[in-house]
Amino acid sequence: MDNLNIILAILGIGFLIFVHELGHFLAAKFVGVRVDTFAVGFQPTIFGWRARLLAFTYGDTEYVVGLVPLGGYVKMAGEEPGSDRTDSDDEFHRKPIPARLLILVAGATMNLIFGFLLFILAFTVGVKQQSAVIGNVTTMGPAWNAGIRSGDLITAVNGVSWSDYSNVATAIALAGGSNPVTLTIDRDQVSRDVDVKPLWDPIAGRFRIGIQPAISNRIAWVQEGSPVAQVGLQEDDQLRAIRLSIPSSDLLAVPAQGLTADRLLQSLASLRNSTAIGNLGLEIQRGNESLIVTIDLSPDEDGNNRGIGVISRMRTVLAIQPGSPANDFFQVGDEILSIGVAGQEQQPIEVLDLFTIGQVVQDRDAELILSNRRGTQSRVGSEDLRRWLGEELIIGPAARTVVKISETAQQQLKIPVGAEIVSINQQPIGITDYIDEKLNPGSEITWIDATHDREQIHRVMTEQGEPLRLGLILGSPARIGRTLPGSPAHLSQLKPGSIINAINGIIVEKWQDLSSAITGSKGPITISLTEPSGIQNDVELEPITLASPLGIAMSADQFTEELPVGEAVIQGGRQSWIWGGRIFLTLRALFAGDVHGKNLNGPVGIIDLGRKVSEVGFGNLFFLLALISINLGIFNLLPFPILDGGHIFFLTIEGIRGRPVSEKIQHYVHLVAFLLLITLAIFVTYNDLLRLW
């Protein structure tokens, strides 16, 4: 099927080139210019044989169809300076300037006309579009800081209405660099305008605001032999709810109501990695039938990814989205120490996530009480907390353990390396790894001993005199937050709150070092750790092979835009105007540095894109060909030598001066332009190959 789609893409692009050359041919015939050759496709010479599918002569013209269905040309008598000119009246250079201009613009005009017609055909057949609903929002990114959330529907960018994500993303990228863009969003059937300041993404090579399009809850792909395939999940099944169970209890249910498909899938991944035993129940809608399938969470004996079943401590508020109701209950830097239901005893926690909430309460209407290190409590609805976690309320490991402190500060404040900084002047430590500010005399620093007497809070004041420079470098040690039920760490009774210092003698400085140390080991391992009490201990255990990924992919949140012919004509005109204008916006963005050149596609990339689009449907293929045709038309009219626009430029000078530009000057200008085009072709082809590989 891939080969067929590649052939369709090549034939489609070849057709557009044929249309362009046909425009030149018809215009030349119309004004009486003799056409020596009308060729479509390349005709490479192979061992002396010119690779042609068809060649014949009719009248004064040789008609050729080359073996490779890309490229083409029209050779007109007297077009090129040189010895083939006879000054006959049917030669190109003998025609008046208006006639020659007509021939030169005819190719681009045909592309613009066919682009418009292809748009009409595309919307008549039906174009599958990605909805403008937001899926994921990058934490601390521009959109997140502006209060945009998953599930929001973008309806306009800077006042221009759009219904699909592709147009939204393009409009943002071409809006003018880092200048704020105004997004009109719908949330809970209420429309509002939000100003967002894009940031440069060096990887993408353009300005972005940190959003991704939404997925649906419909399964698009099931990996053969995967855990979900083994329990009978199929493509087009819809995921409705998730339930996690372990032998001792039924821990947590996550229904789809009130959650976007993206958040539901995140919940699935979170719960999947929360235990090494038990099962995961998925509620599936298949047609009119509701099904419950159960996935065993036992380790995969055939896998090669080893682990001991631990999760890092994650109970510190790292960020709260501006405008979120969570701001009324928490502060950045809060460390949640315990959680419970009103009227019941609170439970100390090391990790605040869906699993923890499920252990405490299953009643989604219950009110939870969360106590933090500041000595205050937050009373939050269970359902609200579940909804906030991971998007509006970011909980994670606090990078606030002292790795280094200036000598002066250590002597004055007596804060040891390994201590945890809780707050400075009653302001909690948020997301940072370096604090070098100067503190005025009388400033207060609150810290705790990370290894001894953890509940003892120390408060120190800076002395009178000159401001004190802290020079703090903070880090996050490999501190255990939870041991997964049924895992080696759980069975070996590793205590939450313990710090892992080494694996088989290899120092573990931070949590990220732990996975590589375990994966690179063979057989049993020795873990050197510091328990919450401060006791140093060595524990030997045998890692297990972690369970395989579920093996599913969800389909995009799409809709099909299929219009009656009359409406398709209107939409075709609108799309032609919009995309024609975007060519100039793109050129402006490239020269201004707002878009990197690596986003340009060459022939290889265009064919690959055509292949992918062909898989979606003919409507999308026609839409892509319409875009290419509009681009061919407008780019050929740009005043660049070798292109039709370059020839038009020289003709314009000829009309003004009354005589043509000298052949010598034209020769050198075209030579330089040719070298530039070859360089550009190499550059875009290199980018194409990088993307494909």
XYZ file of C-alpha atoms in Angstrom:
693
model
C 0.000 0.000 0.000
C 2.923 2.318 0.741
C 4.248 1.895 -2.803
C 0.855 2.745 -4.258
C 0.645 5.904 -2.159
C 4.137 6.940 -3.276
C 3.119 6.422 -6.910
C -0.038 8.502 -6.363
C 2.031 11.301 -4.812
C 4.556 11.276 -7.668
C 1.824 11.224 -10.312
C -0.011 14.059 -8.561
C 3.091 16.269 -8.444
C 3.920 15.315 -12.031
C 0.423 16.388 -13.069
C 0.950 19.831 -11.516
C 4.195 20.261 -13.462
C 2.365 19.189 -16.616
C -0.324 21.807 -15.913
C 2.351 24.492 -15.506
C 4.086 23.628 -18.773
C 0.718 23.298 -20.519
C 0.041 26.932 -19.610
C 3.255 28.045 -21.327
C 2.497 25.814 -24.330
C -1.067 27.057 -24.878
C -0.066 30.701 -24.453
C 2.817 30.274 -26.935
C 0.463 28.727 -29.485
C -2.061 31.497 -28.845
C 0.389 34.313 -29.659
C 1.959 32.440 -32.572
C 5.274 31.304 -31.112
C 6.657 28.085 -32.589
C 7.117 25.349 -29.975
C 9.898 22.923 -30.863
C 9.378 20.536 -27.920
C 6.675 19.993 -25.301
C 8.050 17.479 -22.760
C 6.524 16.074 -19.601
C 8.774 14.111 -17.245
C 12.524 13.571 -17.181
C 14.284 11.720 -20.022
C 17.584 10.494 -18.587
C 20.040 8.962 -21.058
C 20.870 5.372 -20.078
C 23.676 3.712 -22.077
C 22.908 5.960 -25.019
C 19.130 5.381 -24.811
C 16.891 8.306 -23.953
C 14.386 7.029 -21.394
C 11.080 8.000 -22.993
C 7.672 6.411 -22.662
C 6.334 8.230 -25.705
C 7.642 10.603 -28.390
C 6.004 11.824 -31.582
C 5.912 14.907 -33.796
C 2.763 16.735 -34.741
C 3.092 19.854 -36.859
C 6.177 21.805 -35.771
C 6.233 20.333 -32.264
C 7.785 17.197 -30.803
C 5.698 15.799 -27.930
C 7.595 13.743 -25.347
C 6.597 11.805 -22.215
C 9.689 11.028 -20.133
C 10.180 7.877 -18.080
C 10.378 9.776 -14.773
C 7.024 11.539 -14.195
C 8.570 14.645 -12.569
C 9.681 17.827 -14.307
C 9.013 18.989 -17.825
C 9.701 21.856 -20.178
C 8.519 23.782 -23.213
C 11.231 24.650 -25.741
C 10.197 27.647 -27.821
C 11.950 28.790 -30.944
C 14.260 31.731 -30.272
C 13.715 31.610 -26.501
C 17.385 31.248 -25.540
C 20.041 33.626 -26.861
C 22.415 31.911 -29.281
C 22.896 30.513 -32.746
C 19.445 28.873 -32.998
C 17.771 32.235 -33.536
C 16.823 32.939 -37.165
C 14.803 36.122 -36.507
C 11.702 34.404 -37.897
C 8.412 36.046 -36.866
C 7.313 32.906 -34.999
C 10.285 33.003 -32.612
C 9.856 34.016 -28.989
C 12.239 36.991 -28.976
C 10.515 38.507 -32.022
C 7.180 38.833 -30.262
C 6.193 42.091 -28.543
C 6.724 42.339 -24.798
C 2.994 41.869 -23.870
C 2.912 38.589 -25.833
C 6.074 37.326 -24.154
C 4.714 38.359 -20.736
C 1.549 36.392 -21.449
C 3.589 33.267 -22.178
C 5.682 33.689 -19.017
C 2.756 34.201 -16.627
C 0.598 31.502 -18.229
C 2.308 28.614 -16.404
C 1.838 30.164 -12.958
C -1.702 31.194 -13.849
C -2.591 27.603 -14.743
C -1.186 26.432 -11.394
C -3.273 29.000 -9.530
C -6.408 28.017 -11.442
C -5.852 24.299 -10.876
C -5.011 24.931 -7.228
C -8.422 26.557 -6.846
C -10.112 23.664 -8.700
C -8.293 21.070 -6.598
C -9.438 22.803 -3.408
C -13.019 22.573 -4.669
C -12.553 18.890 -5.503
C -10.956 18.220 -2.112
C -13.823 19.713 -0.105
C -16.402 18.043 -2.347
C -14.812 14.624 -1.698
C -14.177 15.451 1.984
C -11.028 16.560 3.829
C -10.164 14.964 7.155
C -9.073 17.726 9.513
C -7.480 17.623 12.965
C -9.833 19.369 15.363
C -8.669 22.580 17.042
C -9.273 21.057 20.480
C -6.153 21.230 22.667
C -4.782 17.938 23.959
C -1.640 18.514 26.002
C -0.398 21.852 27.296
C 3.320 22.104 28.101
C 3.766 22.895 31.788
C 5.231 26.378 32.346
C 4.976 27.030 28.586
C 3.389 30.165 27.092
C -0.099 28.652 26.716
C 0.006 27.128 30.219
C 1.052 30.447 31.752
C -1.837 32.100 29.907
C -4.301 29.703 31.578
C -5.053 27.495 28.550
C -6.013 23.897 29.400
C -6.538 20.586 27.665
C -10.019 20.385 26.201
C -10.110 24.074 25.249
C -11.279 24.673 21.667
C -9.403 27.341 19.693
C -11.841 29.078 17.359
C -9.754 32.051 16.160
C -6.203 33.421 16.032
C -5.882 37.218 16.082
C -9.540 37.516 15.171
C -9.391 35.177 12.145
C -11.674 32.157 12.563
C -10.352 28.623 12.088
C -11.910 25.217 12.572
C -8.861 22.928 12.325
C -5.585 22.601 14.213
C -3.320 22.826 11.152
C -4.519 26.325 10.329
C -4.325 27.334 13.994
C -0.692 26.173 14.306
C 0.286 27.824 11.014
C -1.399 31.096 11.952
C 0.473 31.152 15.285
C 3.837 30.371 13.641
C 3.385 33.140 11.061
C 1.817 35.687 13.396
C 5.013 37.686 13.769
C 7.689 36.045 15.879
C 7.495 36.686 19.611
C 4.663 39.199 19.347
C 1.671 38.153 21.477
C -1.129 36.354 19.657
C -4.753 36.524 20.715
C -6.480 33.148 20.841
C -10.237 32.895 21.056
C -11.069 29.738 22.980
C -14.281 27.997 23.990
C -14.380 26.336 27.413
C -17.578 24.979 28.917
C -19.529 26.743 26.132
C -18.090 30.124 27.156
C -15.918 32.046 24.687
C -12.963 34.122 25.854
C -9.893 35.824 24.387
C -6.464 34.898 25.737
C -3.190 36.660 24.883
C -0.216 34.320 24.534
C 3.412 35.290 23.867
C 5.089 32.587 21.712
C 8.589 31.331 22.514
C 11.255 30.226 20.041
C 11.595 26.448 19.799
C 15.125 25.709 18.537
C 14.265 22.078 17.788
C 11.164 22.858 15.720
C 12.807 25.971 14.270
C 9.800 28.226 14.808
C 7.852 30.100 17.455
C 5.406 27.960 19.439
C 3.118 28.341 22.428
C 3.374 24.817 23.870
C 0.186 23.023 22.835
C -0.554 19.723 21.116
C -3.710 18.673 19.249
C -6.150 16.426 21.051
C -6.465 12.692 20.611
C -9.745 10.803 20.773
C -10.650 7.919 23.071
C -10.826 5.622 20.037
C -8.031 3.061 19.613
C -6.283 3.463 16.270
C -3.635 0.751 16.558
C -3.025 -2.375 18.629
C 0.464 -3.882 18.685
C 0.509 -7.555 17.852
C 1.327 -9.679 20.911
C 1.036 -6.726 23.319
C -0.822 -6.955 26.661
C -3.934 -5.276 25.210
C -3.880 -7.508 22.126
C -3.769 -10.570 24.361
C -6.999 -9.535 26.105
C -8.777 -8.874 22.816
C -8.709 -5.100 22.358
C -9.333 -4.056 18.768
C -8.963 -1.022 16.585
C -11.947 1.389 16.875
C -12.685 0.279 20.458
C -13.424 3.305 22.644
C -11.832 3.649 26.082
C -14.478 4.647 28.637
C -12.944 4.091 32.080
C -9.962 2.599 33.935
C -9.859 0.688 37.190
C -6.767 -0.432 39.086
C -6.920 -3.399 41.467
C -4.340 -5.213 43.579
C -5.023 -8.376 45.613
C -5.833 -6.523 48.826
C -8.115 -3.815 47.480
C -9.876 -2.198 44.555
C -7.900 1.008 44.527
C -9.049 3.484 41.974
C -11.480 4.116 39.157
C -11.013 6.828 36.540
C -14.061 7.444 34.332
C -13.870 9.316 31.037
C -16.511 11.863 32.054
C -14.944 15.263 32.637
C -11.539 14.211 31.291
C -10.119 14.732 27.826
C -8.844 11.624 26.065
C -5.296 12.910 26.580
C -5.778 13.152 30.351
C -7.450 9.727 30.421
C -4.473 8.198 28.605
C -2.095 9.905 31.054
C -4.091 8.390 33.905
C -3.806 4.986 32.241
C -0.006 5.299 31.992
C 0.225 6.526 35.600
C -1.800 3.672 37.021
C -0.028 1.161 34.774
C 3.262 2.089 36.456
C 1.894 2.203 40.021
C 2.114 -1.489 40.904
C 3.995 -4.644 39.988
C 1.057 -6.939 40.768
C -2.702 -6.910 40.343
C -4.622 -5.960 37.235
C -5.861 -3.034 35.245
C -9.489 -3.078 34.180
C -10.468 -1.183 31.025
C -14.092 -0.360 30.232
C -14.476 -0.493 26.460
C -17.286 0.548 24.114
C -17.385 -1.625 20.986
C -20.242 -0.566 18.765
C -23.362 -0.871 20.932
C -21.653 -3.276 23.339
C -19.903 -2.375 26.604
C -17.014 -4.622 27.637
C -14.653 -4.944 30.588
C -11.178 -6.315 29.812
C -8.574 -7.103 32.465
C -4.836 -6.740 31.938
C -2.444 -8.640 34.193
C 0.248 -6.349 35.610
C 2.730 -9.123 36.380
C 6.350 -8.621 35.230
C 7.242 -9.554 31.658
C 9.632 -12.514 31.794
C 10.743 -11.946 28.195
C 11.497 -8.249 28.605
C 14.909 -6.632 29.037
C 14.089 -3.540 31.089
C 14.996 -4.280 34.736
C 13.780 -2.453 37.813
C 13.236 -2.829 41.567
C 9.802 -1.138 41.763
C 10.347 2.279 43.321
C 8.904 5.728 42.624
C 10.678 8.910 43.652
C 9.268 11.172 46.335
C 6.782 13.505 44.638
C 4.865 15.602 47.098
C 6.098 19.158 46.484
C 4.038 21.708 44.563
C 6.329 22.723 41.704
C 3.882 24.905 39.795
C 0.248 26.019 39.772
C -1.328 27.227 36.563
C -2.331 30.883 36.623
C -6.098 31.217 36.914
C -6.567 27.694 38.274
C -8.816 27.234 41.345
C -5.896 25.263 42.813
C -4.256 28.619 43.624
C -6.855 29.065 46.376
C -5.644 25.911 48.142
C -1.894 25.599 47.498
C 1.291 27.632 47.102
C 4.288 26.864 44.922
C 6.826 25.139 47.161
C 4.255 23.564 49.481
C 5.367 20.136 50.651
C 2.338 17.929 51.307
C 3.061 15.754 54.329
C -0.246 13.958 54.913
C -3.679 13.416 53.440
C -6.989 12.152 54.800
C -10.753 12.409 54.742
C -12.527 14.821 57.054
C -13.250 13.106 60.369
C -10.618 10.395 59.856
C -6.979 10.084 60.801
C -4.556 11.518 58.241
C -1.985 9.312 56.519
C 1.620 10.448 56.010
C 2.557 10.414 52.316
C 5.708 10.509 50.230
C 3.906 10.640 46.851
C 0.788 12.577 45.895
C -0.784 11.033 42.796
C -3.902 9.193 41.634
C -2.726 5.982 43.334
C -2.374 7.741 46.701
C -5.796 9.363 46.390
C -7.288 5.971 45.524
C -5.754 4.446 48.644
C -7.280 7.165 50.823
C -10.755 7.491 49.350
C -12.880 6.109 46.524
C -15.848 8.419 47.032
C -15.418 11.005 44.292
C -17.538 13.522 46.235
C -15.501 13.241 49.441
C -13.583 16.188 50.874
C -9.869 15.648 51.406
C -7.679 17.402 53.960
C -4.029 17.916 52.966
C -1.457 19.135 55.497
C 1.741 20.841 54.404
C 5.054 21.710 55.983
C 3.969 25.338 56.454
C 1.612 24.046 59.152
C -1.568 24.810 57.235
C -4.235 22.538 55.806
C -6.154 22.572 52.521
C -9.668 21.160 52.250
C -10.139 20.043 48.654
C -12.772 17.989 46.867
C -11.481 14.574 45.799
C -12.723 15.036 42.247
C -11.168 18.511 41.958
C -7.789 17.260 43.117
C -7.854 14.370 40.634
C -8.679 16.788 37.820
C -5.974 19.316 38.761
C -3.115 16.856 39.164
C -0.736 16.763 36.236
C -2.043 19.848 34.454
C -3.136 22.706 36.695
C -1.332 21.436 39.801
C 2.174 20.102 39.158
C 3.512 17.829 41.892
C 7.037 16.467 41.767
C 10.344 15.939 43.552
C 11.733 19.090 45.101
C 15.194 20.034 43.899
C 16.033 21.780 47.165
C 18.632 19.569 48.820
C 21.829 21.530 49.425
C 24.601 20.290 47.171
C 26.829 23.310 47.719
C 26.678 26.489 49.808
C 29.061 29.415 49.939
C 31.667 29.157 52.689
C 30.557 32.446 54.272
C 26.895 31.393 54.349
C 27.721 27.975 55.802
C 29.830 29.483 58.583
C 27.164 32.017 59.509
C 23.991 29.942 59.073
C 25.344 26.469 59.956
C 23.314 24.887 57.134
C 25.008 21.572 56.208
C 25.324 19.999 52.782
C 22.396 17.549 52.479
C 19.926 19.799 54.270
C 16.637 20.697 52.577
C 15.835 24.372 52.158
C 12.120 24.850 52.874
C 11.734 28.602 52.448
C 13.567 31.917 52.325
C 11.783 34.817 54.002
C 8.704 32.583 54.227
C 8.656 32.096 50.440
C 8.669 28.368 49.544
C 11.368 27.091 47.187
C 9.836 26.353 43.786
C 11.452 25.076 40.600
C 15.099 26.139 40.794
C 18.556 24.622 41.152
C 20.599 27.708 41.986
C 20.029 30.521 44.472
C 22.668 33.224 44.510
C 20.701 36.209 45.711
C 22.002 38.531 48.439
C 19.952 38.420 51.634
C 19.546 41.523 53.748
C 20.333 41.349 57.486
C 17.526 39.673 59.429
C 16.431 37.451 56.523
C 14.968 34.091 57.601
C 15.875 30.719 56.109
C 13.885 27.625 57.059
C 15.542 24.231 56.582
C 15.298 20.643 57.735
C 17.872 17.909 58.190
C 17.362 15.469 55.311
C 18.799 12.488 57.164
C 18.210 13.052 60.908
C 15.119 14.109 62.810
C 13.181 15.083 59.706
C 10.342 16.704 61.630
C 12.684 19.167 63.337
C 12.410 22.491 61.513
C 15.362 24.868 61.785
C 15.012 28.608 61.317
C 18.090 30.813 61.060
C 18.447 34.562 60.614
C 21.171 36.331 58.707
C 23.382 38.524 60.857
C 23.547 42.297 60.887
C 26.025 43.923 58.544
C 26.604 43.403 54.841
C 24.052 41.423 52.756
C 24.849 37.700 52.733
C 25.358 35.922 49.434
C 24.051 32.339 49.654
C 25.661 30.667 46.640
C 23.274 27.706 46.973
C 23.330 24.854 44.493
C 20.301 22.608 45.004
C 19.630 19.077 43.827
C 17.222 16.175 44.197
C 18.668 12.932 45.616
C 17.344 9.483 44.743
C 14.822 9.438 47.591
C 12.251 6.632 47.582
C 8.695 7.863 47.595
C 6.852 4.569 47.183
C 7.644 0.907 46.671
C 5.314 -0.721 44.179
C 3.141 -3.489 45.612
C 4.625 -6.889 44.766
C 7.989 -5.457 43.653
C 11.451 -6.481 44.968
C 11.721 -3.147 46.796
C 8.350 -3.751 48.469
C 9.152 -7.361 49.400
C 12.565 -6.287 50.753
C 10.789 -3.665 52.888
C 12.709 -0.659 51.569
C 11.312 2.290 53.486
C 9.759 5.284 51.747
C 11.862 8.358 52.502
C 15.129 6.413 52.242
C 17.879 7.857 50.020
C 19.609 5.482 47.609
C 23.308 6.348 47.664
C 24.825 3.623 45.477
C 24.050 0.513 43.406
C 26.783 -2.143 43.516
C 29.181 0.544 44.701
C 28.310 2.931 41.837
C 27.366 6.331 43.284
C 23.785 7.454 42.617
C 23.670 11.245 42.838
C 20.161 11.807 41.510
C 17.063 9.834 40.627
C 17.901 9.719 36.932
C 21.081 7.740 37.754
C 19.062 4.938 39.358
C 17.497 3.462 36.222
C 20.766 3.235 34.276
C 22.569 1.705 37.264
C 19.946 -1.049 37.618
C 19.532 -1.713 33.890
C 23.274 -2.044 33.434
C 23.576 -4.635 36.207
C 23.248 -8.431 36.049
C 21.886 -10.743 38.705
C 21.240 -9.557 42.282
C 22.266 -6.016 43.214
C 23.381 -4.380 46.447
C 21.667 -1.119 47.322
C 23.399 1.228 49.745
C 20.888 3.578 51.300
C 20.238 5.984 54.145
C 16.979 5.274 55.953
C 14.743 8.098 57.226
C 16.129 7.535 60.718
C 19.643 8.220 59.434
C 20.801 4.589 59.632
C 23.085 3.479 56.783
C 22.070 0.121 55.377
C 22.940 -2.271 52.531
C 20.164 -4.377 50.991
C 20.615 -7.135 48.426
C 17.739 -7.926 46.081
C 17.027 -9.321 42.623
C 15.528 -6.835 40.125
C 12.558 -7.928 38.058
C 11.888 -7.411 34.371
C 9.363 -4.598 34.138
C 6.035 -5.187 32.458
C 5.788 -4.473 28.729
C 4.129 -1.309 27.397
C 0.408 -1.724 26.769
C 0.867 -1.478 23.001
C -1.904 0.867 21.874
C -2.118 4.168 20.048
C -5.146 6.411 20.081
C -6.564 8.055 16.967
C -6.447 11.797 16.431
C -9.505 13.889 17.233
C -10.612 14.471 13.644
C -13.604 15.578 11.657
C -14.356 15.409 7.922
C -15.112 18.679 6.152
C -17.309 17.626 3.219
C -19.231 20.422 1.493
C -21.840 20.783 -1.249
C -20.386 22.031 -4.541
C -21.520 25.639 -4.009
C -19.958 25.860 -0.553
C -16.868 23.999 -1.795
C -16.373 26.720 -4.434
C -16.486 29.415 -1.738
C -14.134 27.440 0.513
C -11.805 26.772 -2.412
C -11.531 30.488 -3.089
C -10.931 31.226 0.609
C -8.230 28.573 0.901
C -6.509 29.773 -2.303
C -6.406 33.329 -0.952
C -5.235 32.269 2.515
C -2.473 29.926 1.399
C -1.352 32.300 -1.327
C -0.920 35.011 1.308
C 0.869 32.607 3.640
C 3.620 32.119 1.077
C 4.621 35.768 1.530
C 4.206 35.474 5.315
C 6.488 32.434 5.258
C 9.117 34.264 3.209
C 8.946 37.178 5.621
C 9.264 34.813 8.598
C 12.264 33.055 6.999
C 14.120 36.309 6.342
C 13.197 37.654 9.801
C 14.408 34.450 11.468
C 10.944 33.673 12.857
C 10.951 30.310 11.042
C 14.068 28.186 10.481
C 14.921 26.953 6.991
C 14.919 23.350 8.234
C 11.113 23.482 8.068
C 11.282 23.673 4.263
C 10.484 20.532 2.280
C 12.265 19.435 -0.881
C 11.079 16.918 -3.506
C 11.833 13.932 -1.255
C 9.935 15.456 1.663
C 7.006 16.474 -0.528
C 6.680 12.976 -1.963
C 6.871 11.453 1.521
C 4.235 13.915 2.728
C 2.110 13.007 -0.272
C 2.447 9.334 0.645
C 1.246 9.968 4.192
C -1.620 12.166 3.038
C -2.701 9.590 0.447
C -3.155 7.096 3.280
C -5.703 9.435 4.887
C -7.877 9.758 1.781
C -8.227 11.258 -1.683
C -9.724 14.460 -0.298
C -6.543 15.144 1.678
C -4.362 14.260 -1.317
C -6.289 16.750 -3.479
C -5.908 19.348 -0.708
C -2.114 18.829 -0.587
C -1.850 19.013 -4.385
C -3.848 22.239 -4.281
C -1.341 23.688 -1.791
C 1.593 22.610 -3.957
C -0.052 24.032 -7.070
C -0.659 27.413 -5.399
C 2.966 27.407 -4.178
C 4.287 26.556 -7.645
C 2.256 29.344 -9.172
C 3.320 32.083 -6.790
C 6.963 31.043 -6.376
C 7.418 30.970 -10.148
C 6.324 34.593 -10.288
C 8.910 35.771 -7.752
C 11.548 38.039 -9.399
C 14.337 35.470 -9.123
C 16.494 34.631 -12.160
C 15.799 31.275 -13.851
C 12.185 31.364 -12.561
C 9.422 32.824 -14.725
C 9.403 35.856 -12.432
C 13.087 36.479 -13.223
C 12.374 36.484 -16.954
C 9.456 38.841 -16.339
C 11.827 41.115 -14.409
C 14.253 41.281 -17.339
C 11.349 41.913 -19.735
C 10.198 44.774 -17.512
C 13.678 46.325 -17.683
C 13.619 45.846 -21.462
C 10.295 47.655 -21.655
C 11.620 50.569 -19.574
C 15.001 50.864 -21.373
C 13.711 50.121 -24.835
C 16.304 47.368 -25.344
C 17.002 44.025 -23.658
C 19.580 43.460 -20.929
C 22.849 42.270 -22.449
C 23.179 38.527 -22.972
C 26.430 38.513 -20.992
C 24.786 40.014 -17.896
C 21.814 37.661 -18.175
C 24.218 34.718 -18.487
C 26.111 35.541 -15.285
C 22.965 36.390 -13.336
C 21.370 33.091 -14.331
C 24.570 31.213 -13.460
C 24.628 32.665 -9.936
C 20.909 31.953 -9.532
C 21.420 28.391 -10.711
C 24.166 27.818 -8.114
C 21.932 29.265 -5.392
C 19.057 26.981 -6.412
C 21.356 23.953 -6.427
C 22.554 24.901 -2.915
C 18.947 25.275 -1.768
C 18.035 21.928 -3.343
C 20.894 20.204 -1.491
C 19.878 21.892 1.778
C 16.190 20.922 1.615
C 16.995 17.400 0.417
C 19.391 16.992 3.363
C 16.600 18.127 5.705
C 14.190 15.704 4.036
C 16.556 12.788 4.585
C 17.145 13.779 8.222
C 13.403 13.764 8.860
C 12.953 10.405 7.141
C 15.850 8.736 8.977
